[in-house]
PDB file of C-alpha atoms in Angstrom:
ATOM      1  CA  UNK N   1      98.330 233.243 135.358  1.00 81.00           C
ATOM      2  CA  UNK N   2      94.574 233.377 136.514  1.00 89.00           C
ATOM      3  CA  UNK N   3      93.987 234.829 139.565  1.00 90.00           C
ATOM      4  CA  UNK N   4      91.511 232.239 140.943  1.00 93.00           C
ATOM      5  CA  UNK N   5      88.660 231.864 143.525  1.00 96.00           C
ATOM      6  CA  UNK N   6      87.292 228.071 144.217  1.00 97.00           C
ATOM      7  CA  UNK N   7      84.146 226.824 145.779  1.00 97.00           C
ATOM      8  CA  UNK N   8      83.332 223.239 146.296  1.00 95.00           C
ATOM      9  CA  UNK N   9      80.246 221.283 147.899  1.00 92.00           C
ATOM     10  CA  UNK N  10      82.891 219.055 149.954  1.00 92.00           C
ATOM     11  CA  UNK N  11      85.416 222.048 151.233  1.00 91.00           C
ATOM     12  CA  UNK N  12      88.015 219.229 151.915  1.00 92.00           C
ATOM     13  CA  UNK N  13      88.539 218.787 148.131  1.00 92.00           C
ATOM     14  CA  UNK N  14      90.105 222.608 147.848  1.00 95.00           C
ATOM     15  CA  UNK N  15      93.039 221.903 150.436  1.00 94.00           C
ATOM     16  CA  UNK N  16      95.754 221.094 147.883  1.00 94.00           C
ATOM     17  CA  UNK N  17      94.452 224.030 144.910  1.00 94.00           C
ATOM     18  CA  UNK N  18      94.366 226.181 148.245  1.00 95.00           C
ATOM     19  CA  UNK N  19      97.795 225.431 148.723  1.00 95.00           C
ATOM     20  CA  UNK N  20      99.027 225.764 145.119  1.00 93.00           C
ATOM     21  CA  UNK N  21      97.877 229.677 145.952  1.00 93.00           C
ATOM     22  CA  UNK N  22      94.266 230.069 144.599  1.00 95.00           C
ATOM     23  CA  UNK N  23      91.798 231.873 147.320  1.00 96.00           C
ATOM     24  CA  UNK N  24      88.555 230.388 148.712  1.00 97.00           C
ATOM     25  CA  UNK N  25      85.082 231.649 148.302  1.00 96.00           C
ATOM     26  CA  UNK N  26      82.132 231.168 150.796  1.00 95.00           C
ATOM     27  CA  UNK N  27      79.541 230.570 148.329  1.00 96.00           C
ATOM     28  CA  UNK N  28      78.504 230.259 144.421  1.00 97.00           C
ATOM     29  CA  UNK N  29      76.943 234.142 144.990  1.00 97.00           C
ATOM     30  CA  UNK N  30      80.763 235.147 146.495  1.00 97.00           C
ATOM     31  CA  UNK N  31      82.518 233.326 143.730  1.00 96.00           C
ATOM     32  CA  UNK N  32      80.377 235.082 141.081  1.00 97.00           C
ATOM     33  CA  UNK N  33      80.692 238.579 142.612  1.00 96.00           C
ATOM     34  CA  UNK N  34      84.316 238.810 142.393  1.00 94.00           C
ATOM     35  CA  UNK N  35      84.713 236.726 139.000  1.00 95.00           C
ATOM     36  CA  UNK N  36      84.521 237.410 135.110  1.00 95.00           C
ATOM     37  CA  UNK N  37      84.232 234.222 134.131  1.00 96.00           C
ATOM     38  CA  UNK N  38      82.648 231.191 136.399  1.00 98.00           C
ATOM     39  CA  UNK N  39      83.020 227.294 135.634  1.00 98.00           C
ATOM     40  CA  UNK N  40      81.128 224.549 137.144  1.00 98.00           C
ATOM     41  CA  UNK N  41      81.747 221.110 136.684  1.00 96.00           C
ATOM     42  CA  UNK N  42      79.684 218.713 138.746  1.00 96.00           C
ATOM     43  CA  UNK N  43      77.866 215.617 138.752  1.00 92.00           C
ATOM     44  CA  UNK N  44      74.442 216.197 136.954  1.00 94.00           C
ATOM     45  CA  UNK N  45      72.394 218.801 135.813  1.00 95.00           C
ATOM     46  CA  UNK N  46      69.678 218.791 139.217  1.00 95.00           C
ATOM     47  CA  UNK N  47      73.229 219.610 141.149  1.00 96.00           C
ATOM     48  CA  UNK N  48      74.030 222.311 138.823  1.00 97.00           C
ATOM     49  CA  UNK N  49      70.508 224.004 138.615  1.00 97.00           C
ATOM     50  CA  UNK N  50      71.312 224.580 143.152  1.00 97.00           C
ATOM     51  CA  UNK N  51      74.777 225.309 142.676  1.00 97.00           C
ATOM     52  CA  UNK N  52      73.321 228.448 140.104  1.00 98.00           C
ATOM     53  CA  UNK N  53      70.081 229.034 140.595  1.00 98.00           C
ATOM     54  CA  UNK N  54      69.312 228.201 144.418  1.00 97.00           C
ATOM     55  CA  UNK N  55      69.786 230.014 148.012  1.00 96.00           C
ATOM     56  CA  UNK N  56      73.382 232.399 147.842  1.00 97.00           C
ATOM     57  CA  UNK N  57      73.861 230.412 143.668  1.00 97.00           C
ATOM     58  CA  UNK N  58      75.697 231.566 140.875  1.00 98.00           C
ATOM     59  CA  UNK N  59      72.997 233.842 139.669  1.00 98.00           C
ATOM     60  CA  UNK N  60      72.760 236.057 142.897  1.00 97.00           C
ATOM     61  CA  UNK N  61      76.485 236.944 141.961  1.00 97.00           C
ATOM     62  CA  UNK N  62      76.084 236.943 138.199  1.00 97.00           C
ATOM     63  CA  UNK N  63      75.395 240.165 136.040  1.00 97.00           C
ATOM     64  CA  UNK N  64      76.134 241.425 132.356  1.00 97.00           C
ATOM     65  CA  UNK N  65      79.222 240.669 130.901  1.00 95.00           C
ATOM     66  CA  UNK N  66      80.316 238.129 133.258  1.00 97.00           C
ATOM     67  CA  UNK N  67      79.947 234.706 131.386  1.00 98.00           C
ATOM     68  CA  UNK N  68      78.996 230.985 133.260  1.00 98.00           C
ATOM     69  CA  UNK N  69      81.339 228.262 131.548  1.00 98.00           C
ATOM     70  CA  UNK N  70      79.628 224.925 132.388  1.00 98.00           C
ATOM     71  CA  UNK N  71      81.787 221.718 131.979  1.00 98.00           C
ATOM     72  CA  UNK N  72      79.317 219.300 133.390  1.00 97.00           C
ATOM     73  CA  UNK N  73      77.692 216.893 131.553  1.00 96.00           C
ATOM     74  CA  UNK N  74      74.116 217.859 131.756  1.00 96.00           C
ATOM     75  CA  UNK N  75      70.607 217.233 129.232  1.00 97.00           C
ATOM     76  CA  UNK N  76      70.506 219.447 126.032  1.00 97.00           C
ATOM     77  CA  UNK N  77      66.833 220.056 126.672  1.00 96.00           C
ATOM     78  CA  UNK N  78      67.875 221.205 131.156  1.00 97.00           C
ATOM     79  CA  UNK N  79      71.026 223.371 129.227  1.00 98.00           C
ATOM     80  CA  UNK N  80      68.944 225.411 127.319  1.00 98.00           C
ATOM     81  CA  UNK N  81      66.623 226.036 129.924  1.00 98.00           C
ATOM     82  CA  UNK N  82      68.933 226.921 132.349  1.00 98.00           C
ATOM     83  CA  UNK N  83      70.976 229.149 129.780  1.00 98.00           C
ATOM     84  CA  UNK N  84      67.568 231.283 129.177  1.00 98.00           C
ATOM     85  CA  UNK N  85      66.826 231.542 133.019  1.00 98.00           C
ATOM     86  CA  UNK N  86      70.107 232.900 133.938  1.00 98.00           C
ATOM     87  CA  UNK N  87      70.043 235.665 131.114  1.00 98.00           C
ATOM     88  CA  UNK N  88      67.042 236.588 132.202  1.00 98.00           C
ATOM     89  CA  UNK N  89      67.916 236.395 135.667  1.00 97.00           C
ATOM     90  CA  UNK N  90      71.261 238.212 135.929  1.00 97.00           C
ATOM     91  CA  UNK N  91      71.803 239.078 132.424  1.00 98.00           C
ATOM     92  CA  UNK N  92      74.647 236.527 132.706  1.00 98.00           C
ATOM     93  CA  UNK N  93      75.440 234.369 129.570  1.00 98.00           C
ATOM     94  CA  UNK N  94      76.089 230.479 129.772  1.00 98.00           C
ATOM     95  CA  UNK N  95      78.331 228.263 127.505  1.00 98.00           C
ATOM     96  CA  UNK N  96      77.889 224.316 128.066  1.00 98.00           C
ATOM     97  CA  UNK N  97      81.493 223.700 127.660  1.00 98.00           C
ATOM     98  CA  UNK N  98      81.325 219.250 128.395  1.00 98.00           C
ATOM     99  CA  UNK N  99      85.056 217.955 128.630  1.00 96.00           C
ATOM    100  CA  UNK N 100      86.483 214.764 127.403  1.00 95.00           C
ATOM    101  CA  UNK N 101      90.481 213.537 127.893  1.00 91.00           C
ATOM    102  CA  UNK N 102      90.043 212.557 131.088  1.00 86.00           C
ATOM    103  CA  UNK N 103      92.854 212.687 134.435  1.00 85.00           C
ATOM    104  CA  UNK N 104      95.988 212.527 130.958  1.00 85.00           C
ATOM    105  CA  UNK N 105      94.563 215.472 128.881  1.00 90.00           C
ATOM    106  CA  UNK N 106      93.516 217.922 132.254  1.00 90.00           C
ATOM    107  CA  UNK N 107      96.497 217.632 133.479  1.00 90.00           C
ATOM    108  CA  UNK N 108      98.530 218.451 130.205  1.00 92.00           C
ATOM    109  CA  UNK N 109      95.961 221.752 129.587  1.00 92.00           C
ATOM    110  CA  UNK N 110      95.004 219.288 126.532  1.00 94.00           C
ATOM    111  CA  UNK N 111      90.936 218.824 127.138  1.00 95.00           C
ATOM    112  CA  UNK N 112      88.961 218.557 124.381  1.00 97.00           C
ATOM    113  CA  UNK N 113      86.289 220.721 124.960  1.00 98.00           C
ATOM    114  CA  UNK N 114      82.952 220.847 122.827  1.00 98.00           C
ATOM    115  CA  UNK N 115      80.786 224.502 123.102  1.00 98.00           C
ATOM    116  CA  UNK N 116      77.357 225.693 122.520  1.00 98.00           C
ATOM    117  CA  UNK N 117      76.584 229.322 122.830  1.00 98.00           C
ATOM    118  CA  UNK N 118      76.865 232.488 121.072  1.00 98.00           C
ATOM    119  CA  UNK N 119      80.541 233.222 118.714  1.00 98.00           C
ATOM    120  CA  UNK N 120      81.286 236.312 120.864  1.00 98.00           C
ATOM    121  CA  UNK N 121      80.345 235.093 124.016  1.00 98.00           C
ATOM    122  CA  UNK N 122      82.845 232.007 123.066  1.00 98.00           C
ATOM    123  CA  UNK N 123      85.718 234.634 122.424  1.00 97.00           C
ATOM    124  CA  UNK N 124      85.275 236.178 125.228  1.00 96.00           C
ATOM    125  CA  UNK N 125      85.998 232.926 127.251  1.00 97.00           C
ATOM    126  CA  UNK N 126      88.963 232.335 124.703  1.00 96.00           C
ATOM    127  CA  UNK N 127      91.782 233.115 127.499  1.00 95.00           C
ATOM    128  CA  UNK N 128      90.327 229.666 129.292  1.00 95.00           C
ATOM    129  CA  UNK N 129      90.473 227.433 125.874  1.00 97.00           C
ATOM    130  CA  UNK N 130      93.894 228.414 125.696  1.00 95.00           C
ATOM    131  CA  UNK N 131      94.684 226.984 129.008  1.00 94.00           C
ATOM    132  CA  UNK N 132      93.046 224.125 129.506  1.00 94.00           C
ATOM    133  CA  UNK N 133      91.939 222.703 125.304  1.00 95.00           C
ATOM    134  CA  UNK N 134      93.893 221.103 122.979  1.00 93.00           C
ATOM    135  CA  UNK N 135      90.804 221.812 121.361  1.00 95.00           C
ATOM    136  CA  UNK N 136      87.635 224.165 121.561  1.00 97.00           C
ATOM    137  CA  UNK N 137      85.345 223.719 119.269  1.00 98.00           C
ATOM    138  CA  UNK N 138      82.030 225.902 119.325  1.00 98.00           C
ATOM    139  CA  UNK N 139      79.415 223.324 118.038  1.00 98.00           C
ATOM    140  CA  UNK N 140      76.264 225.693 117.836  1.00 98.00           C
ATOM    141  CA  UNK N 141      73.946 227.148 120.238  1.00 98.00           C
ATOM    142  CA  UNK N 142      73.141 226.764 123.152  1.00 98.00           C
ATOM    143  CA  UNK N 143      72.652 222.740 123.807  1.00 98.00           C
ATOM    144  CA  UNK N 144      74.888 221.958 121.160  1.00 98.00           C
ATOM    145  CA  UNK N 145      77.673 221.293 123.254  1.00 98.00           C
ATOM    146  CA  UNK N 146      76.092 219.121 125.109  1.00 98.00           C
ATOM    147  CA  UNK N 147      74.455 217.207 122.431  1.00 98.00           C
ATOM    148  CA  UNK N 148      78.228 216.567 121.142  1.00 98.00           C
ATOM    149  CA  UNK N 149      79.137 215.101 124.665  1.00 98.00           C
ATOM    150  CA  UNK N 150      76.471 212.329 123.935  1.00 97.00           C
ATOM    151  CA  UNK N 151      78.130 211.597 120.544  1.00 97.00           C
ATOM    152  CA  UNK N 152      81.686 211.617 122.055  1.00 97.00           C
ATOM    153  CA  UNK N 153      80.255 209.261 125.002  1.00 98.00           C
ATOM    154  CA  UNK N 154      78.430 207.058 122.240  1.00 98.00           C
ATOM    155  CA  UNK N 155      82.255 205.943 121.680  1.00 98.00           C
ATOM    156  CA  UNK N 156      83.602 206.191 124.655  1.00 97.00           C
ATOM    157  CA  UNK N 157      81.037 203.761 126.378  1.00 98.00           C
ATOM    158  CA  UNK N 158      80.583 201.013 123.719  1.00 98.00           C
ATOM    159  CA  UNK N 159      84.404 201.720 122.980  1.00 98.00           C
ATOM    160  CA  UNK N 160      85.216 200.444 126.220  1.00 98.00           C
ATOM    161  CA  UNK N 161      82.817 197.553 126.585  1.00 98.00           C
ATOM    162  CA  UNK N 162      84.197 196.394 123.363  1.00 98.00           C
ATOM    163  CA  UNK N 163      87.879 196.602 124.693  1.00 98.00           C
ATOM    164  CA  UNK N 164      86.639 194.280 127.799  1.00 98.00           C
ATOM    165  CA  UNK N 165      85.281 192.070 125.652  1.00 98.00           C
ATOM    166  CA  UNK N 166      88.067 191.594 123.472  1.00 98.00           C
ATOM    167  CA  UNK N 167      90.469 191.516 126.724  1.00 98.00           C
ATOM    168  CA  UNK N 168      88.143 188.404 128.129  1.00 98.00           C
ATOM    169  CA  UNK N 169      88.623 186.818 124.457  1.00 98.00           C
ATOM    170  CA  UNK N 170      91.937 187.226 124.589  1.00 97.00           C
ATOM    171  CA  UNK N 171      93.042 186.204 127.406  1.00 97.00           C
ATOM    172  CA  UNK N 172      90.891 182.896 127.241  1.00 97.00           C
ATOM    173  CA  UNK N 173      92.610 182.413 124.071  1.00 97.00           C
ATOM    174  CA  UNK N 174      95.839 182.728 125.729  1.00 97.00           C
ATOM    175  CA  UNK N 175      97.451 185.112 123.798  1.00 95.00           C
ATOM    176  CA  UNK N 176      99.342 187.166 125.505  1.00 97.00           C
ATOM    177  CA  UNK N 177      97.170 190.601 126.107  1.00 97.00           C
ATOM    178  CA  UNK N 178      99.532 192.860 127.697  1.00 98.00           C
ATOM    179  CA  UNK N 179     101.298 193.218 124.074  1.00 98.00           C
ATOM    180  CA  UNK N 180      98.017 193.500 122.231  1.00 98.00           C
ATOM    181  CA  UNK N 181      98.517 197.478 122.385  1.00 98.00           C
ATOM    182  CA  UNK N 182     101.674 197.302 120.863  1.00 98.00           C
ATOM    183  CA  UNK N 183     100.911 194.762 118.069  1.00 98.00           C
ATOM    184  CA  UNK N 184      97.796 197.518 116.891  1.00 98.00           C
ATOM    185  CA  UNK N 185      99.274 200.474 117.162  1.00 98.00           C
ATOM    186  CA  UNK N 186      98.693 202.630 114.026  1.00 98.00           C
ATOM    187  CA  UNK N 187      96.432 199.894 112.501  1.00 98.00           C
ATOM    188  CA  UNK N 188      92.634 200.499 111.848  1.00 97.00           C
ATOM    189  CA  UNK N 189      92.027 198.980 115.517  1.00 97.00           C
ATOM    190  CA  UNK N 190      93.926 201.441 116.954  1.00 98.00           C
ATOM    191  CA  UNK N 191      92.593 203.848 119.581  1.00 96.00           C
ATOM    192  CA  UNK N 192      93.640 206.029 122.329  1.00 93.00           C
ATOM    193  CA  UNK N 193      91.235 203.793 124.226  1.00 96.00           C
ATOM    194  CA  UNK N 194      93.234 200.965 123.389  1.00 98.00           C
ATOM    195  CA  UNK N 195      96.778 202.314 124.328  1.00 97.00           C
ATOM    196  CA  UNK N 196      94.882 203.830 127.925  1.00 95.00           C
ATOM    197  CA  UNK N 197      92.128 201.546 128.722  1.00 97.00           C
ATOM    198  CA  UNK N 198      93.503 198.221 127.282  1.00 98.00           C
ATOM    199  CA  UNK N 199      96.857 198.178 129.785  1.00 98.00           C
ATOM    200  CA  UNK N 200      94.415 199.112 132.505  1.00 97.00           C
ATOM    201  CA  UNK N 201      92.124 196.225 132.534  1.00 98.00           C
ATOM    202  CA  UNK N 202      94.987 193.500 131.383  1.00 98.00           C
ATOM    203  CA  UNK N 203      96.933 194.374 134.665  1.00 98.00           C
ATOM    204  CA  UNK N 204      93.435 194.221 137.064  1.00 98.00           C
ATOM    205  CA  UNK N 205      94.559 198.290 137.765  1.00 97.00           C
ATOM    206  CA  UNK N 206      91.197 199.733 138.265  1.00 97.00           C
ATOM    207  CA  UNK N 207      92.046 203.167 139.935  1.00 96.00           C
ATOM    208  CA  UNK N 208      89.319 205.754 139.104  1.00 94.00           C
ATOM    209  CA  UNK N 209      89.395 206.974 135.735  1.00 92.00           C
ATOM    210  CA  UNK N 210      85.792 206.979 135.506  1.00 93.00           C
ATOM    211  CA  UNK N 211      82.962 205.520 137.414  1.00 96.00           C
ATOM    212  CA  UNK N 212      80.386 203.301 135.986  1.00 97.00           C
ATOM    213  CA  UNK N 213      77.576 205.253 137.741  1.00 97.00           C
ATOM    214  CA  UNK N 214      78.261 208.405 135.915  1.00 96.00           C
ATOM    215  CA  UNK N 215      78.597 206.566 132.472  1.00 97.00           C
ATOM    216  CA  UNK N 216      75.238 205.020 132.495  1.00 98.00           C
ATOM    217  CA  UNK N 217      73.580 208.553 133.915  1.00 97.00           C
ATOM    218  CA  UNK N 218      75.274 209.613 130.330  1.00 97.00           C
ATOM    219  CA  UNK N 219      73.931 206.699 128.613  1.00 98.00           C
ATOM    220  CA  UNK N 220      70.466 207.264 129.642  1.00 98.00           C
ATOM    221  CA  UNK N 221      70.612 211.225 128.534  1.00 97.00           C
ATOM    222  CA  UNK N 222      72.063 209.594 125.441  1.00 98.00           C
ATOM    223  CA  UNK N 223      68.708 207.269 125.507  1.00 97.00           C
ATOM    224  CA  UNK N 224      66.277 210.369 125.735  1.00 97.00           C
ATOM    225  CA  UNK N 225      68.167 212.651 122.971  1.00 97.00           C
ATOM    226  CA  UNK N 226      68.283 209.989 120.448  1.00 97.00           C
ATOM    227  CA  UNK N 227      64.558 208.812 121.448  1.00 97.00           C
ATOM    228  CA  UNK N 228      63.310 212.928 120.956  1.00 96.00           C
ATOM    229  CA  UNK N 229      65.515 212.787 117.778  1.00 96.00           C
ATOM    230  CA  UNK N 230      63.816 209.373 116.428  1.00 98.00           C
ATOM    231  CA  UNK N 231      67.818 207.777 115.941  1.00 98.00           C
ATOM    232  CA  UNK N 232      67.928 204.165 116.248  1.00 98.00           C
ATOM    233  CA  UNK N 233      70.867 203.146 119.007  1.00 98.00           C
ATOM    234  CA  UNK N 234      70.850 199.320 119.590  1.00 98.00           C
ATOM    235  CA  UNK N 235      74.663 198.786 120.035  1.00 98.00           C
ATOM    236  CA  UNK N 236      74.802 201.830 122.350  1.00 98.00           C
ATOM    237  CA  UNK N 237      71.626 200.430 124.426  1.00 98.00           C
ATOM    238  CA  UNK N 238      73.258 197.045 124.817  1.00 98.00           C
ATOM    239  CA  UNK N 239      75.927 198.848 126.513  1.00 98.00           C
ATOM    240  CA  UNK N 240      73.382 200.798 128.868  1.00 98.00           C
ATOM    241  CA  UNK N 241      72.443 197.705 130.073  1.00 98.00           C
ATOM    242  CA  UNK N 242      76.222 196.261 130.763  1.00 97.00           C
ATOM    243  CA  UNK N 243      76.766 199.899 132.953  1.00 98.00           C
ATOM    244  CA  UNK N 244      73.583 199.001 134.377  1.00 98.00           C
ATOM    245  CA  UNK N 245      74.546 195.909 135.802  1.00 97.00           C
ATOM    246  CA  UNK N 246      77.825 197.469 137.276  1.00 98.00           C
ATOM    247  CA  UNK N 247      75.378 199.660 139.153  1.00 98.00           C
ATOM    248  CA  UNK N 248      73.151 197.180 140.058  1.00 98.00           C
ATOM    249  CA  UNK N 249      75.482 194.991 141.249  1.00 97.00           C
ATOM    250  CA  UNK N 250      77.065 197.637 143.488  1.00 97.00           C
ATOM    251  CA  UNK N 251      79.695 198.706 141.241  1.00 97.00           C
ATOM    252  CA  UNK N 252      78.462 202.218 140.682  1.00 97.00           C
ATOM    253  CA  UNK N 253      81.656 203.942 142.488  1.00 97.00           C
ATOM    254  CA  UNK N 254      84.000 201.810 140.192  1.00 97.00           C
ATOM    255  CA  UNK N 255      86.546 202.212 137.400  1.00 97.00           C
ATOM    256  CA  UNK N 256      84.890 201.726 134.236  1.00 97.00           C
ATOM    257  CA  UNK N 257      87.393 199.271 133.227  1.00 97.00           C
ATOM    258  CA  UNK N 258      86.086 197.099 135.879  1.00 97.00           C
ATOM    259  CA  UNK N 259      83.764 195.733 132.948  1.00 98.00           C
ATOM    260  CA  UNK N 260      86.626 193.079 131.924  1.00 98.00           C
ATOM    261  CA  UNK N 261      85.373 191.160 134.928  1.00 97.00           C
ATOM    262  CA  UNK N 262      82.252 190.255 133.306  1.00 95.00           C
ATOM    263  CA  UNK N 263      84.331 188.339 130.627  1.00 95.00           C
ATOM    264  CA  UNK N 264      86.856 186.612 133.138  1.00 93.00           C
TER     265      UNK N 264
END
């Protein structure tokens, strides 16, 4: 029921939303012109700060009472900053709006979505929790959605290195893995990454669900909140180094369930 305007870095990407009726713009400064409400959702926080804040950006476009939505996954400390610049800039406010549900929950309109930013500004951007969260949940201000996303990818990264572990085990121990799933459903050990993930690396299917090189650029802003916040992380660093590996040894642009390999 939007009426929506798209702008992407690779143009090629738009062709099938173009065809599902949504317009195009030319630029971030077009987009922004002719919208209420703008989300961005791209790789890192250095690609966000040009999409917003460099030549015919977001904040060219951007003015009072429109609102920036940012579902990136980006550094608490860069958020804030950014958030502060583009007020002052535009008069534009910013909500860091990080996603998590992956490909399953986007496409049922059942993201969980974790905000920082100010209550009203939050209600004001209420019409676009109700279409694409199962949950919204406005964590504090500004940053603090963000500094959830680390927490949520605290579990989702040692989460599924544990799962390719135990897939390794059991599959050395020839039990039979594919029904391992099944046999823990709705005991303590049961997950959503289990019933998702689990399947995935038994049967070798490593389509992209997530790639390894944009888990371990999480796990290292992980590393540099909980090193500003003095918190202890040795599980989740052990895991830093497994996604580093993947990287290193070329695996960057790979499913994250790719891990299992390491254990085969």
């Amino acid at each position: 029921g939007f009426q929506t305007l798209l702008w992407n870095r690779d143009r090629t990407k738009l062709a099938p939303l173009l065809e599902l009726g949504a317009a195009e713009a030319q630029s971030p400064v077009e987009l922004a012109r002719d919208s209420e409400l703008v989300v961005t959702c791209v790789s890192d926080g250095n690609v966000l700060e040009k999409v917003v804040f460099g030549e015919q950006g977001v904040a060219e476009g951007g003015s009072a009472g429109k609102v920036l939505v940012d579902m990136s996954t980006c550094a608490v400390a860069q958020t804030r900053e950014m958030a502060i610049r583009l007020a002052q800039q535009c008069g534009m406010a910013w909500l860091d709006a990080p996603i998590s549900g992956g490909a399953p929950a986007a496409l049922e309109g059942k993201m969980a979505i974790m905000v920082g930013g100010q209550p009203d500004v939050f209600e004001r951007a209420r019409p676009l929790w109700d279409a694409l969260a199962g949950r919204a949940t406005l964590m504090g201000p500004s940053g603090a959605g963000q500094a959830t996303k680390m927490f949520n990818q605290v579990l989702v990264s040692t989460g599924l290195a544990v799962l390719a572990e135990a897939c390794g085990f059991a599959e050395r121990a020839g039990i039979d893995a594919a029904k391992i799933p099944q046999a823990l459903a709705g005991g303590r050990a049961d997950s959503r990454q289990l019933q998702e993930m689990f399947p995935k690396m038994v049967a070798s299917d490593f389509s992209i669900t997530g790639r390894a090189a944009l888990m371990l650029k999480d796990l290292e802003l992980i590393h540099d909140l909980a090193h500003d916040a003095g918190a202890p992380m040795p599980v989740t660093a052990g895991v830093a180094e497994l996604f580093r590996k993947m990287v290193a040894d070329g695996w960057g642009d790979r499913d994250n369930t790719e891990m299992v390999n390491f254990y085969r």
